[in-house]
Amino acid sequence: MDRPAASCQNAKDTTASRCGGLSPEDQTLMEGLELAVARLQDANPVVVSTALEYLVKEVRNATSSMTSVPKPLKYLRPHYDTLKHCHAMAKESVPSKKLMADLLAVLAMTMSEPGSHEILHFKKQGTINDLGSWGHEFVRALAGELGAEYTARQLSDKKGRKDNFTADLISLVDEIVPFHLQHNAYAEAVDLLIETQSISKLLGNYPLRPEKTLVDDSNFKRVCLYLLRCGTYIADPDDLKCLRQSAFQIYRRHGYCSAALGVALKMGDDDEATPFNTRCKELFDTTDGLMRKQMAFLLARHHSNFEYVEDLEVDAIIGNNKLKSYYADLGRDLDILDAKTPEDIYKSHLGDSASSRASSTSAPNVDSARANLAATFVNAFVNAGFCKDLLMTPDGNTWLYKNKEHGMLAAAASLGMIMMWNIEEGLTIIDKFLYSNEEYVRAGACLAIGIVSSSIRHESDPPIALLPEHVESSSSIIRSAAIVGLGVAYAGSGREDVLDTLAPIITNSDAMIEVAFAAVSLGQIYTGTCNSDIASLIVQKLMEASDASLEISESNFLGLGLGLLFFGRGEKGDAMLEVLKTIEHPVGLCASVTLETCAYAATGDVLQIQKMLHICAEQRDSPLIFPGSVETTENQSAAPKKPNLVARHQSMAVLGIALVATGEDIGAEMTLRTFDHLLHYGEPPVRCAVPLALSLLRISYPDYGIVDQMSRLTHDADNQVSLNAIVGLGLVGAGTNNSRIAGLLRLLAEHAREPSTLFVVRLAQGLLHMGKGLLTISPFHADRTLISKAAMGSILTFLHCCLDMKQTILDKNHYLLYHLASAMAPRFLFTVDVNLNLLPVSVRVGQAVETVGQAGNPKTITGFQTHTTPVLLGVDDRAELASDELCSKSHILEGVVIVEPEQSTQGALECKT
């Protein structure tokens, strides 16, 4: 009988609850609130004040910590209009009017109409101090409306209205931002400052505590990291400049000098008031000797042209003069100093069957000169920087004379890559070839001088001392090789003496190939500088050149050289784009597309990507023979084919899509989907560029999905697409020794039917095994936060060659492959002591994890393994010290890092967190 009785009682309680809808406590609360609302309309000010204080107390207590909509807000919802009427009828002199406005601002969180901005409207009429007493959610809601109101006023001002007065909004910003920063809401604080264009306020102090800065030692890393990530999505150049300036100043103020230098490198010369060299010198002058050396290593990896004459040792580090010894130490530590032959890379003996092995060995005999040329390039790439090989460095020069003409040029130039970064020994070996009776050997030696000096600023400066006289040689091939050599040697240096050497070629030479090579060399040397003199020379040449001279494939290098000048400079290239519109020849259109995409490189600019997609979607009115096509009509069969440049701009637009999207992960992923559509529905010029664009998104980063797609494209019916896909496989796996790509290339080599296909496969194999797996050509470094303009320029030069492979790499200009020397760098973590000698330490290496905006101290790597330095790092790898007893001078463990014991740190030491 007890259980039924209990059930009846529960049923009664439930029924009562349903009828009343509220518990006794809630009923009491609701009645008290309704009574208070009624008394707000009383004529007695004392009664009104008491009622208002009761309402404020209940609402404030309920909103201080929210997990759901507070009950007072629910119960006051029917009375919202009544409260607004009471506020409107209250006299300005009544003290309670401001308090009522504060109350209405909180109620408006759930009761106002969308877009009415009533939270902000009432809060401005109330008190703007002590916002946090109403709870975090109220502050967030207020910040959201504040940002929307600021944007609306800015837009109204652009339409000619005069109500763009924002002082009232900024006063609220000054209250909200300190509250967010105090409560670890760094993202919300930065977002509000970005929306209200007030980023510079991060450099200030708390309003009521002038001795305490807003950004202090406890939060500056998180704030700056979020700031810099936001920079990817800021379109306005002035806002972006202000954001980076603020991050630079915060890092510098807290002694985080290597990170400050990274920000300065991102800014470059965008800030005309303080050029990069000025900002960099100030940074070097205000730090200690060890930190200068660490920053010098970062500048060296970036191929910066900054010179620090006050400390010759630091300047030598910036000039990359220690790279050769560290690279040799890395090879010695990994026990791979022994030279490799091309056959070690080909692994022909691993064929699937006897017939395939026979085909793979017989194919080179059909075209032995091309096979030897391929072996030359493979030998150069694989043994790059090791100063020893089995073909060129042994006495006798037998391999050199197994090649013919341009093959001899490539063989002699390969010495530069084998001896790369070792200028003293390299020049000794190369020098004798400068006096050869064969002009192709002398030309190769000129190019070798440029390659061996790539990325190095040496006190003897051999390229500018030796090559200018060869630029004026009577032999066309020597002139061309010397011009290319100067571009490779001084990429990113901005040297005026090199400009004085190459500028007359653009102005005076009648050979369009030499003019084109000089333009791209100057573009690489002055990349991202917006040099108006060079730009004027190139445009003038495009205007004056005859249509016949512009028909050659190399004429597109003029546009590439122009684009490199404005690399990453955005709107600064707009004036030059207008000038290019006056050029009627198709080369002018190609130059415009190249310039526009280079100007917005690695920005992820969606509007530019859409513009390039429109170009890719253009339909041709007449049939087009695309370079590399083997199809002919009856009328064309007897005539020699000339490169048709009408649709070449579409190929460059495809490359431009990848160039703009690279470096921005979300945009790159979206771009991969877009390329699938271009492959299915695009015209032949569009389809042939897709494999190259895919590889540009994943340079030296063998992502499984990309490799799988490339593998399918290597069997495409269009020969140009398949050749570019093979090259793309080499670029995607460049310097990684990726076993999957190696197996795919080996199968392609076994079944190659055309000598040209086999040649390209061999080149891809050489790229894959570049530096025996120790090198990378990825232009990104410092945890993918920085892009080396010189490296990207060399990669773009190579990709433009591949757009017309039949006329360049598979013809007589194959030596343009050596442009990649400017992008080569060891992919290592090399720890050194305070004397800059190798110091093996334990590090954890794993896949990088994005931690921006996350609370607490999240792990920065996952799936890590513990290694002893030096270690190799992939594109998506990240390292951290395994011991708390050591401290690094760099904010990122990548490249050469100075490490010292924790107890000896002083001043501005940057420690692992």
mmCIF file with all atom_site columns, C-alpha atoms in Angstrom, residues 107-175:
data_model
loop_
_atom_site.group_PDB
_atom_site.id
_atom_site.type_symbol
_atom_site.label_atom_id
_atom_site.label_alt_id
_atom_site.label_comp_id
_atom_site.label_asym_id
_atom_site.label_entity_id
_atom_site.label_seq_id
_atom_site.pdbx_PDB_ins_code
_atom_site.Cartn_x
_atom_site.Cartn_y
_atom_site.Cartn_z
_atom_site.occupancy
_atom_site.B_iso_or_equiv
_atom_site.pdbx_formal_charge
_atom_site.auth_seq_id
_atom_site.auth_comp_id
_atom_site.auth_asym_id
_atom_site.auth_atom_id
_atom_site.pdbx_PDB_model_num
ATOM 1  C CA . LEU A 1 107 ? 17.998 42.534 -20.913 1.00 0.00 ? 107 LEU A CA 1
ATOM 2  C CA . ALA A 1 108 ? 18.548 43.409 -24.569 1.00 0.00 ? 108 ALA A CA 1
ATOM 3  C CA . MET A 1 109 ? 20.857 40.385 -24.886 1.00 0.00 ? 109 MET A CA 1
ATOM 4  C CA . THR A 1 110 ? 17.788 38.156 -25.220 1.00 0.00 ? 110 THR A CA 1
ATOM 5  C CA . MET A 1 111 ? 14.949 40.591 -25.915 1.00 0.00 ? 111 MET A CA 1
ATOM 6  C CA . SER A 1 112 ? 16.112 43.056 -28.558 1.00 0.00 ? 112 SER A CA 1
ATOM 7  C CA . GLU A 1 113 ? 15.424 42.678 -32.284 1.00 0.00 ? 113 GLU A CA 1
ATOM 8  C CA . PRO A 1 114 ? 18.345 41.421 -34.396 1.00 0.00 ? 114 PRO A CA 1
ATOM 9  C CA . GLY A 1 115 ? 20.338 44.286 -35.847 1.00 0.00 ? 115 GLY A CA 1
ATOM 10 C CA . SER A 1 116 ? 18.846 46.896 -33.500 1.00 0.00 ? 116 SER A CA 1
ATOM 11 C CA . HIS A 1 117 ? 22.082 47.204 -31.478 1.00 0.00 ? 117 HIS A CA 1
ATOM 12 C CA . GLU A 1 118 ? 20.024 47.951 -28.364 1.00 0.00 ? 118 GLU A CA 1
ATOM 13 C CA . ILE A 1 119 ? 22.692 46.512 -26.052 1.00 0.00 ? 119 ILE A CA 1
ATOM 14 C CA . LEU A 1 120 ? 25.115 49.159 -27.276 1.00 0.00 ? 120 LEU A CA 1
ATOM 15 C CA . HIS A 1 121 ? 22.428 51.842 -27.431 1.00 0.00 ? 121 HIS A CA 1
ATOM 16 C CA . PHE A 1 122 ? 21.458 51.481 -23.764 1.00 0.00 ? 122 PHE A CA 1
ATOM 17 C CA . LYS A 1 123 ? 25.001 50.853 -22.519 1.00 0.00 ? 123 LYS A CA 1
ATOM 18 C CA . LYS A 1 124 ? 26.181 54.154 -23.965 1.00 0.00 ? 124 LYS A CA 1
ATOM 19 C CA . GLN A 1 125 ? 23.453 55.876 -21.925 1.00 0.00 ? 125 GLN A CA 1
ATOM 20 C CA . GLY A 1 126 ? 24.496 54.032 -18.780 1.00 0.00 ? 126 GLY A CA 1
ATOM 21 C CA . THR A 1 127 ? 27.818 53.635 -17.029 1.00 0.00 ? 127 THR A CA 1
ATOM 22 C CA . ILE A 1 128 ? 30.663 52.131 -19.022 1.00 0.00 ? 128 ILE A CA 1
ATOM 23 C CA . ASN A 1 129 ? 32.765 51.144 -16.022 1.00 0.00 ? 129 ASN A CA 1
ATOM 24 C CA . ASP A 1 130 ? 32.749 47.760 -14.306 1.00 0.00 ? 130 ASP A CA 1
ATOM 25 C CA . LEU A 1 131 ? 31.337 45.899 -17.307 1.00 0.00 ? 131 LEU A CA 1
ATOM 26 C CA . GLY A 1 132 ? 32.470 42.570 -15.935 1.00 0.00 ? 132 GLY A CA 1
ATOM 27 C CA . SER A 1 133 ? 30.000 42.744 -13.032 1.00 0.00 ? 133 SER A CA 1
ATOM 28 C CA . TRP A 1 134 ? 27.255 41.827 -15.535 1.00 0.00 ? 134 TRP A CA 1
ATOM 29 C CA . GLY A 1 135 ? 29.051 38.665 -16.613 1.00 0.00 ? 135 GLY A CA 1
ATOM 30 C CA . HIS A 1 136 ? 31.251 37.461 -19.464 1.00 0.00 ? 136 HIS A CA 1
ATOM 31 C CA . GLU A 1 137 ? 28.348 36.787 -21.813 1.00 0.00 ? 137 GLU A CA 1
ATOM 32 C CA . PHE A 1 138 ? 27.165 40.366 -21.570 1.00 0.00 ? 138 PHE A CA 1
ATOM 33 C CA . VAL A 1 139 ? 30.650 41.682 -22.350 1.00 0.00 ? 139 VAL A CA 1
ATOM 34 C CA . ARG A 1 140 ? 30.878 39.360 -25.372 1.00 0.00 ? 140 ARG A CA 1
ATOM 35 C CA . ALA A 1 141 ? 27.461 40.430 -26.632 1.00 0.00 ? 141 ALA A CA 1
ATOM 36 C CA . LEU A 1 142 ? 28.354 44.089 -26.183 1.00 0.00 ? 142 LEU A CA 1
ATOM 37 C CA . ALA A 1 143 ? 31.627 43.604 -28.040 1.00 0.00 ? 143 ALA A CA 1
ATOM 38 C CA . GLY A 1 144 ? 29.803 41.956 -30.929 1.00 0.00 ? 144 GLY A CA 1
ATOM 39 C CA . GLU A 1 145 ? 27.378 44.851 -31.342 1.00 0.00 ? 145 GLU A CA 1
ATOM 40 C CA . LEU A 1 146 ? 30.191 47.348 -30.897 1.00 0.00 ? 146 LEU A CA 1
ATOM 41 C CA . GLY A 1 147 ? 32.149 45.839 -33.791 1.00 0.00 ? 147 GLY A CA 1
ATOM 42 C CA . ALA A 1 148 ? 29.057 45.735 -36.018 1.00 0.00 ? 148 ALA A CA 1
ATOM 43 C CA . GLU A 1 149 ? 28.210 49.359 -35.224 1.00 0.00 ? 149 GLU A CA 1
ATOM 44 C CA . TYR A 1 150 ? 31.769 50.483 -35.956 1.00 0.00 ? 150 TYR A CA 1
ATOM 45 C CA . THR A 1 151 ? 31.681 48.749 -39.346 1.00 0.00 ? 151 THR A CA 1
ATOM 46 C CA . ALA A 1 152 ? 28.306 50.292 -40.160 1.00 0.00 ? 152 ALA A CA 1
ATOM 47 C CA . ARG A 1 153 ? 29.604 53.762 -39.403 1.00 0.00 ? 153 ARG A CA 1
ATOM 48 C CA . GLN A 1 154 ? 32.673 53.192 -41.553 1.00 0.00 ? 154 GLN A CA 1
ATOM 49 C CA . LEU A 1 155 ? 30.482 52.118 -44.474 1.00 0.00 ? 155 LEU A CA 1
ATOM 50 C CA . SER A 1 156 ? 28.190 55.108 -44.058 1.00 0.00 ? 156 SER A CA 1
ATOM 51 C CA . ASP A 1 157 ? 31.218 57.382 -44.149 1.00 0.00 ? 157 ASP A CA 1
ATOM 52 C CA . LYS A 1 158 ? 32.313 55.839 -47.464 1.00 0.00 ? 158 LYS A CA 1
ATOM 53 C CA . LYS A 1 159 ? 28.881 56.701 -48.856 1.00 0.00 ? 159 LYS A CA 1
ATOM 54 C CA . GLY A 1 160 ? 29.455 60.372 -48.082 1.00 0.00 ? 160 GLY A CA 1
ATOM 55 C CA . ARG A 1 161 ? 27.634 60.680 -44.795 1.00 0.00 ? 161 ARG A CA 1
ATOM 56 C CA . LYS A 1 162 ? 29.106 62.589 -41.913 1.00 0.00 ? 162 LYS A CA 1
ATOM 57 C CA . ASP A 1 163 ? 28.140 60.385 -38.957 1.00 0.00 ? 163 ASP A CA 1
ATOM 58 C CA . ASN A 1 164 ? 31.436 58.547 -38.761 1.00 0.00 ? 164 ASN A CA 1
ATOM 59 C CA . PHE A 1 165 ? 32.107 59.574 -35.191 1.00 0.00 ? 165 PHE A CA 1
ATOM 60 C CA . THR A 1 166 ? 33.514 56.672 -33.223 1.00 0.00 ? 166 THR A CA 1
ATOM 61 C CA . ALA A 1 167 ? 34.859 58.204 -30.015 1.00 0.00 ? 167 ALA A CA 1
ATOM 62 C CA . ASP A 1 168 ? 31.910 56.833 -28.035 1.00 0.00 ? 168 ASP A CA 1
ATOM 63 C CA . LEU A 1 169 ? 32.665 53.336 -29.343 1.00 0.00 ? 169 LEU A CA 1
ATOM 64 C CA . ILE A 1 170 ? 36.382 53.551 -28.662 1.00 0.00 ? 170 ILE A CA 1
ATOM 65 C CA . SER A 1 171 ? 35.716 54.481 -25.031 1.00 0.00 ? 171 SER A CA 1
ATOM 66 C CA . LEU A 1 172 ? 33.869 51.182 -24.647 1.00 0.00 ? 172 LEU A CA 1
ATOM 67 C CA . VAL A 1 173 ? 36.707 49.345 -26.397 1.00 0.00 ? 173 VAL A CA 1
ATOM 68 C CA . ASP A 1 174 ? 39.073 50.731 -23.764 1.00 0.00 ? 174 ASP A CA 1
ATOM 69 C CA . GLU A 1 175 ? 36.934 49.041 -21.102 1.00 0.00 ? 175 GLU A CA 1
#
